[in-house]
Amino acid sequence: RFPIYRNANRLVVEIEHAVRHFPKYHKYTLGSEIRQTAYDLLIAITYAINHKNSRYKAPKKAHDLSEVLKIKIHLAKQITNLQFKTFEILARFAIDISKQCKAWQHQRQHERNNVK
């Protein structure tokens, strides 16, 4: 029902697969940070879906996390042996989620303005 949740869930799975191939040093530093940010993003999206009273703040938090994740994915491409195909998949999911969060944020803001 929520494509944004499906995409975030898929992104977490793809990140798990990608981090496995990072060099040992980066697997436990940058890889761990990327994984944690992806988990936080999925949790924020789930929270926004399930809690109507927080539907105004949660999409903003999810958007912010998606932006951080995009930066970390680009860093991973630059400093690890992340294959371009894998980078492309991760970046595409992160960009799509970011766009969906932003649209969701605008929709909620529009609803809030119409209620007042």
Short mmCIF file of N, CA and C in Angstrom, two decimals:
data_model
loop_
_atom_site.label_atom_id
_atom_site.label_comp_id
_atom_site.label_asym_id
_atom_site.label_seq_id
_atom_site.Cartn_x
_atom_site.Cartn_y
_atom_site.Cartn_z
N ARG A 1 0.81 -1.20 0.00
CA ARG A 1 0.00 0.00 0.00
C ARG A 1 0.86 1.26 0.00
N PHE A 2 2.02 1.19 0.61
CA PHE A 2 2.91 2.34 0.66
C PHE A 2 4.20 2.02 -0.09
N PRO A 3 4.32 2.50 -1.31
CA PRO A 3 5.54 2.23 -2.09
C PRO A 3 6.80 2.74 -1.40
N ILE A 4 6.69 3.81 -0.63
CA ILE A 4 7.87 4.35 0.06
C ILE A 4 8.39 3.33 1.08
N TYR A 5 7.50 2.63 1.75
CA TYR A 5 7.93 1.60 2.71
C TYR A 5 8.61 0.45 1.97
N ARG A 6 8.00 0.03 0.88
CA ARG A 6 8.57 -1.06 0.09
C ARG A 6 9.97 -0.70 -0.41
N ASN A 7 10.15 0.52 -0.89
CA ASN A 7 11.45 0.98 -1.37
C ASN A 7 12.47 1.07 -0.23
N ALA A 8 12.06 1.56 0.92
CA ALA A 8 12.97 1.67 2.05
C ALA A 8 13.39 0.28 2.54
N ASN A 9 12.45 -0.63 2.56
CA ASN A 9 12.76 -2.00 2.96
C ASN A 9 13.75 -2.63 1.99
N ARG A 10 13.53 -2.43 0.72
CA ARG A 10 14.43 -2.97 -0.30
C ARG A 10 15.81 -2.33 -0.21
N LEU A 11 15.85 -1.04 0.10
CA LEU A 11 17.11 -0.35 0.26
C LEU A 11 17.92 -0.94 1.42
N VAL A 12 17.27 -1.25 2.52
CA VAL A 12 17.96 -1.86 3.66
C VAL A 12 18.58 -3.19 3.24
N VAL A 13 17.83 -4.00 2.51
CA VAL A 13 18.33 -5.30 2.05
C VAL A 13 19.52 -5.11 1.11
N GLU A 14 19.41 -4.19 0.16
CA GLU A 14 20.50 -3.94 -0.79
C GLU A 14 21.75 -3.42 -0.08
N ILE A 15 21.56 -2.58 0.92
CA ILE A 15 22.70 -2.06 1.67
C ILE A 15 23.39 -3.18 2.44
N GLU A 16 22.61 -4.07 3.03
CA GLU A 16 23.20 -5.21 3.74
C GLU A 16 24.09 -6.03 2.80
N HIS A 17 23.59 -6.28 1.59
CA HIS A 17 24.38 -7.03 0.62
C HIS A 17 25.64 -6.27 0.19
N ALA A 18 25.51 -4.97 0.00
CA ALA A 18 26.64 -4.16 -0.46
C ALA A 18 27.73 -4.07 0.60
N VAL A 19 27.35 -3.87 1.85
CA VAL A 19 28.32 -3.68 2.92
C VAL A 19 29.15 -4.94 3.15
N ARG A 20 28.59 -6.08 2.86
CA ARG A 20 29.34 -7.34 3.00
C ARG A 20 30.63 -7.35 2.19
N HIS A 21 30.64 -6.60 1.09
CA HIS A 21 31.79 -6.60 0.20
C HIS A 21 32.74 -5.42 0.43
N PHE A 22 32.46 -4.61 1.45
CA PHE A 22 33.37 -3.52 1.79
C PHE A 22 34.66 -4.11 2.36
N PRO A 23 35.77 -3.41 2.21
CA PRO A 23 36.99 -3.82 2.91
C PRO A 23 36.74 -3.81 4.42
N LYS A 24 37.47 -4.63 5.15
CA LYS A 24 37.23 -4.82 6.58
C LYS A 24 37.15 -3.50 7.34
N TYR A 25 38.09 -2.61 7.10
CA TYR A 25 38.11 -1.33 7.83
C TYR A 25 36.82 -0.54 7.60
N HIS A 26 36.36 -0.46 6.37
CA HIS A 26 35.18 0.33 6.05
C HIS A 26 33.88 -0.40 6.39
N LYS A 27 33.94 -1.71 6.44
CA LYS A 27 32.75 -2.50 6.78
C LYS A 27 32.26 -2.14 8.18
N TYR A 28 33.18 -1.90 9.09
CA TYR A 28 32.82 -1.65 10.48
C TYR A 28 32.77 -0.17 10.83
N THR A 29 33.06 0.69 9.90
CA THR A 29 32.96 2.12 10.16
C THR A 29 31.87 2.70 9.27
N LEU A 30 32.22 3.03 8.05
CA LEU A 30 31.25 3.62 7.13
C LEU A 30 30.09 2.66 6.84
N GLY A 31 30.39 1.39 6.66
CA GLY A 31 29.35 0.41 6.39
C GLY A 31 28.33 0.33 7.51
N SER A 32 28.82 0.37 8.74
CA SER A 32 27.93 0.34 9.90
C SER A 32 27.06 1.59 9.97
N GLU A 33 27.65 2.73 9.65
CA GLU A 33 26.89 3.98 9.65
C GLU A 33 25.81 3.98 8.57
N ILE A 34 26.15 3.49 7.40
CA ILE A 34 25.18 3.42 6.31
C ILE A 34 24.03 2.49 6.69
N ARG A 35 24.37 1.35 7.24
CA ARG A 35 23.32 0.40 7.65
C ARG A 35 22.41 1.02 8.71
N GLN A 36 23.00 1.68 9.70
CA GLN A 36 22.20 2.26 10.77
C GLN A 36 21.30 3.38 10.24
N THR A 37 21.81 4.19 9.34
CA THR A 37 21.00 5.26 8.76
C THR A 37 19.84 4.68 7.96
N ALA A 38 20.08 3.61 7.22
CA ALA A 38 19.01 2.95 6.46
C ALA A 38 17.95 2.37 7.39
N TYR A 39 18.39 1.76 8.51
CA TYR A 39 17.43 1.24 9.48
C TYR A 39 16.60 2.38 10.09
N ASP A 40 17.27 3.48 10.43
CA ASP A 40 16.57 4.63 11.00
C ASP A 40 15.56 5.20 10.01
N LEU A 41 15.92 5.22 8.74
CA LEU A 41 15.02 5.69 7.70
C LEU A 41 13.78 4.80 7.61
N LEU A 42 13.98 3.50 7.60
CA LEU A 42 12.86 2.57 7.54
C LEU A 42 11.96 2.72 8.77
N ILE A 43 12.55 2.90 9.92
CA ILE A 43 11.77 3.08 11.15
C ILE A 43 10.98 4.39 11.09
N ALA A 44 11.59 5.46 10.61
CA ALA A 44 10.90 6.75 10.51
C ALA A 44 9.72 6.66 9.55
N ILE A 45 9.90 5.95 8.44
CA ILE A 45 8.80 5.79 7.48
C ILE A 45 7.69 4.95 8.09
N THR A 46 8.05 3.87 8.76
CA THR A 46 7.06 3.03 9.41
C THR A 46 6.29 3.82 10.46
N TYR A 47 7.00 4.61 11.23
CA TYR A 47 6.37 5.43 12.27
C TYR A 47 5.41 6.43 11.64
N ALA A 48 5.81 7.05 10.56
CA ALA A 48 4.94 8.03 9.88
C ALA A 48 3.68 7.37 9.34
N ILE A 49 3.80 6.15 8.87
CA ILE A 49 2.64 5.44 8.34
C ILE A 49 1.68 5.05 9.46
N ASN A 50 2.23 4.58 10.57
CA ASN A 50 1.41 4.00 11.63
C ASN A 50 0.89 4.98 12.67
N HIS A 51 1.43 6.18 12.74
CA HIS A 51 1.02 7.14 13.76
C HIS A 51 0.50 8.41 13.10
N LYS A 52 -0.79 8.51 13.04
CA LYS A 52 -1.40 9.65 12.36
C LYS A 52 -1.06 10.98 13.01
N ASN A 53 -0.89 11.00 14.33
CA ASN A 53 -0.60 12.26 15.00
C ASN A 53 0.80 12.80 14.70
N SER A 54 1.67 11.97 14.17
CA SER A 54 3.03 12.44 13.85
C SER A 54 3.26 12.53 12.34
N ARG A 55 2.23 12.51 11.59
CA ARG A 55 2.39 12.50 10.13
C ARG A 55 2.88 13.82 9.55
N TYR A 56 3.00 14.84 10.38
CA TYR A 56 3.54 16.10 9.88
C TYR A 56 5.04 16.17 10.09
N LYS A 57 5.54 15.63 11.21
CA LYS A 57 6.96 15.70 11.51
C LYS A 57 7.75 14.52 10.95
N ALA A 58 7.13 13.36 10.93
CA ALA A 58 7.85 12.13 10.52
C ALA A 58 8.32 12.17 9.07
N PRO A 59 7.53 12.66 8.11
CA PRO A 59 8.06 12.74 6.74
C PRO A 59 9.28 13.65 6.62
N LYS A 60 9.34 14.70 7.42
CA LYS A 60 10.51 15.59 7.43
C LYS A 60 11.73 14.83 7.94
N LYS A 61 11.56 14.09 9.02
CA LYS A 61 12.67 13.32 9.57
C LYS A 61 13.13 12.27 8.55
N ALA A 62 12.19 11.60 7.91
CA ALA A 62 12.53 10.59 6.91
C ALA A 62 13.27 11.23 5.74
N HIS A 63 12.85 12.40 5.32
CA HIS A 63 13.53 13.09 4.22
C HIS A 63 14.95 13.45 4.61
N ASP A 64 15.12 13.96 5.82
CA ASP A 64 16.46 14.31 6.30
C ASP A 64 17.37 13.08 6.32
N LEU A 65 16.85 11.96 6.81
CA LEU A 65 17.63 10.72 6.84
C LEU A 65 17.98 10.23 5.44
N SER A 66 17.06 10.39 4.51
CA SER A 66 17.34 9.96 3.13
C SER A 66 18.44 10.81 2.50
N GLU A 67 18.47 12.09 2.85
CA GLU A 67 19.52 12.96 2.34
C GLU A 67 20.89 12.57 2.92
N VAL A 68 20.92 12.26 4.21
CA VAL A 68 22.16 11.80 4.84
C VAL A 68 22.61 10.50 4.20
N LEU A 69 21.68 9.62 3.95
CA LEU A 69 22.01 8.33 3.34
C LEU A 69 22.59 8.51 1.94
N LYS A 70 22.06 9.44 1.17
CA LYS A 70 22.61 9.70 -0.17
C LYS A 70 24.08 10.13 -0.07
N ILE A 71 24.38 10.98 0.88
CA ILE A 71 25.76 11.43 1.07
C ILE A 71 26.67 10.26 1.42
N LYS A 72 26.22 9.41 2.33
CA LYS A 72 27.04 8.27 2.76
C LYS A 72 27.23 7.25 1.64
N ILE A 73 26.23 7.08 0.81
CA ILE A 73 26.36 6.16 -0.33
C ILE A 73 27.40 6.70 -1.31
N HIS A 74 27.38 8.00 -1.55
CA HIS A 74 28.38 8.60 -2.44
C HIS A 74 29.78 8.48 -1.86
N LEU A 75 29.90 8.66 -0.56
CA LEU A 75 31.20 8.47 0.09
C LEU A 75 31.68 7.03 -0.05
N ALA A 76 30.77 6.09 0.13
CA ALA A 76 31.13 4.68 0.00
C ALA A 76 31.65 4.38 -1.40
N LYS A 77 31.04 4.99 -2.40
CA LYS A 77 31.50 4.78 -3.77
C LYS A 77 32.92 5.29 -3.95
N GLN A 78 33.22 6.40 -3.32
CA GLN A 78 34.53 7.02 -3.48
C GLN A 78 35.64 6.31 -2.71
N ILE A 79 35.34 5.74 -1.55
CA ILE A 79 36.42 5.22 -0.71
C ILE A 79 36.43 3.71 -0.54
N THR A 80 35.48 3.01 -1.13
CA THR A 80 35.50 1.54 -1.06
C THR A 80 35.51 0.99 -2.47
N ASN A 81 35.49 -0.30 -2.56
CA ASN A 81 35.45 -0.94 -3.88
C ASN A 81 34.01 -1.23 -4.31
N LEU A 82 33.09 -0.34 -3.97
CA LEU A 82 31.69 -0.50 -4.33
C LEU A 82 31.55 -0.49 -5.86
N GLN A 83 31.01 -1.55 -6.38
CA GLN A 83 30.83 -1.64 -7.83
C GLN A 83 29.82 -0.61 -8.30
N PHE A 84 29.99 -0.14 -9.53
CA PHE A 84 29.10 0.91 -10.03
C PHE A 84 27.66 0.44 -10.08
N LYS A 85 27.41 -0.79 -10.46
CA LYS A 85 26.04 -1.33 -10.53
C LYS A 85 25.38 -1.27 -9.15
N THR A 86 26.12 -1.67 -8.13
CA THR A 86 25.60 -1.64 -6.76
C THR A 86 25.35 -0.20 -6.33
N PHE A 87 26.32 0.68 -6.62
CA PHE A 87 26.15 2.10 -6.30
C PHE A 87 24.91 2.65 -6.97
N GLU A 88 24.71 2.31 -8.22
CA GLU A 88 23.56 2.81 -8.97
C GLU A 88 22.24 2.37 -8.33
N ILE A 89 22.17 1.13 -7.91
CA ILE A 89 20.96 0.61 -7.27
C ILE A 89 20.70 1.35 -5.96
N LEU A 90 21.73 1.47 -5.13
CA LEU A 90 21.57 2.14 -3.84
C LEU A 90 21.21 3.61 -4.02
N ALA A 91 21.90 4.27 -4.92
CA ALA A 91 21.63 5.70 -5.16
C ALA A 91 20.23 5.91 -5.70
N ARG A 92 19.80 5.05 -6.59
CA ARG A 92 18.46 5.19 -7.16
C ARG A 92 17.38 5.04 -6.09
N PHE A 93 17.53 4.03 -5.23
CA PHE A 93 16.56 3.85 -4.14
C PHE A 93 16.58 5.06 -3.20
N ALA A 94 17.76 5.52 -2.83
CA ALA A 94 17.87 6.66 -1.92
C ALA A 94 17.25 7.92 -2.53
N ILE A 95 17.49 8.16 -3.79
CA ILE A 95 16.92 9.33 -4.47
C ILE A 95 15.40 9.22 -4.56
N ASP A 96 14.90 8.05 -4.93
CA ASP A 96 13.45 7.84 -5.03
C ASP A 96 12.78 8.05 -3.67
N ILE A 97 13.38 7.50 -2.63
CA ILE A 97 12.81 7.66 -1.29
C ILE A 97 12.82 9.12 -0.87
N SER A 98 13.90 9.81 -1.17
CA SER A 98 14.00 11.23 -0.84
C SER A 98 12.89 12.03 -1.54
N LYS A 99 12.67 11.74 -2.81
CA LYS A 99 11.61 12.42 -3.56
C LYS A 99 10.24 12.10 -2.98
N GLN A 100 10.03 10.82 -2.64
CA GLN A 100 8.75 10.41 -2.07
C GLN A 100 8.51 11.09 -0.71
N CYS A 101 9.56 11.18 0.09
CA CYS A 101 9.45 11.84 1.39
C CYS A 101 9.10 13.32 1.21
N LYS A 102 9.76 13.96 0.28
CA LYS A 102 9.52 15.38 0.04
C LYS A 102 8.08 15.60 -0.44
N ALA A 103 7.60 14.75 -1.33
CA ALA A 103 6.23 14.86 -1.80
C ALA A 103 5.24 14.62 -0.66
N TRP A 104 5.54 13.64 0.16
CA TRP A 104 4.71 13.31 1.31
C TRP A 104 4.67 14.49 2.27
N GLN A 105 5.82 15.11 2.47
CA GLN A 105 5.93 16.28 3.34
C GLN A 105 5.07 17.43 2.81
N HIS A 106 5.14 17.68 1.50
CA HIS A 106 4.33 18.74 0.90
C HIS A 106 2.84 18.43 1.01
N GLN A 107 2.49 17.17 0.81
CA GLN A 107 1.08 16.76 0.92
C GLN A 107 0.57 17.01 2.34
N ARG A 108 1.35 16.62 3.33
CA ARG A 108 0.95 16.81 4.73
C ARG A 108 0.85 18.30 5.07
N GLN A 109 1.78 19.08 4.55
CA GLN A 109 1.76 20.52 4.79
C GLN A 109 0.51 21.13 4.16
N HIS A 110 0.17 20.68 2.97
CA HIS A 110 -1.02 21.17 2.29
C HIS A 110 -2.27 20.80 3.08
N GLU A 111 -2.32 19.57 3.58
CA GLU A 111 -3.47 19.14 4.41
C GLU A 111 -3.57 19.98 5.67
N ARG A 112 -2.41 20.24 6.30
CA ARG A 112 -2.40 21.03 7.53
C ARG A 112 -2.90 22.44 7.27
N ASN A 113 -2.49 23.04 6.15
CA ASN A 113 -2.91 24.39 5.82
C ASN A 113 -4.41 24.45 5.51
N ASN A 114 -4.97 23.41 4.90
CA ASN A 114 -6.38 23.38 4.57
C ASN A 114 -7.25 23.17 5.80
N VAL A 115 -6.71 22.54 6.83
CA VAL A 115 -7.47 22.29 8.06
C VAL A 115 -7.63 23.58 8.84
N LYS A 116 -6.61 24.44 8.80
CA LYS A 116 -6.64 25.69 9.58
C LYS A 116 -7.62 26.67 9.06
#
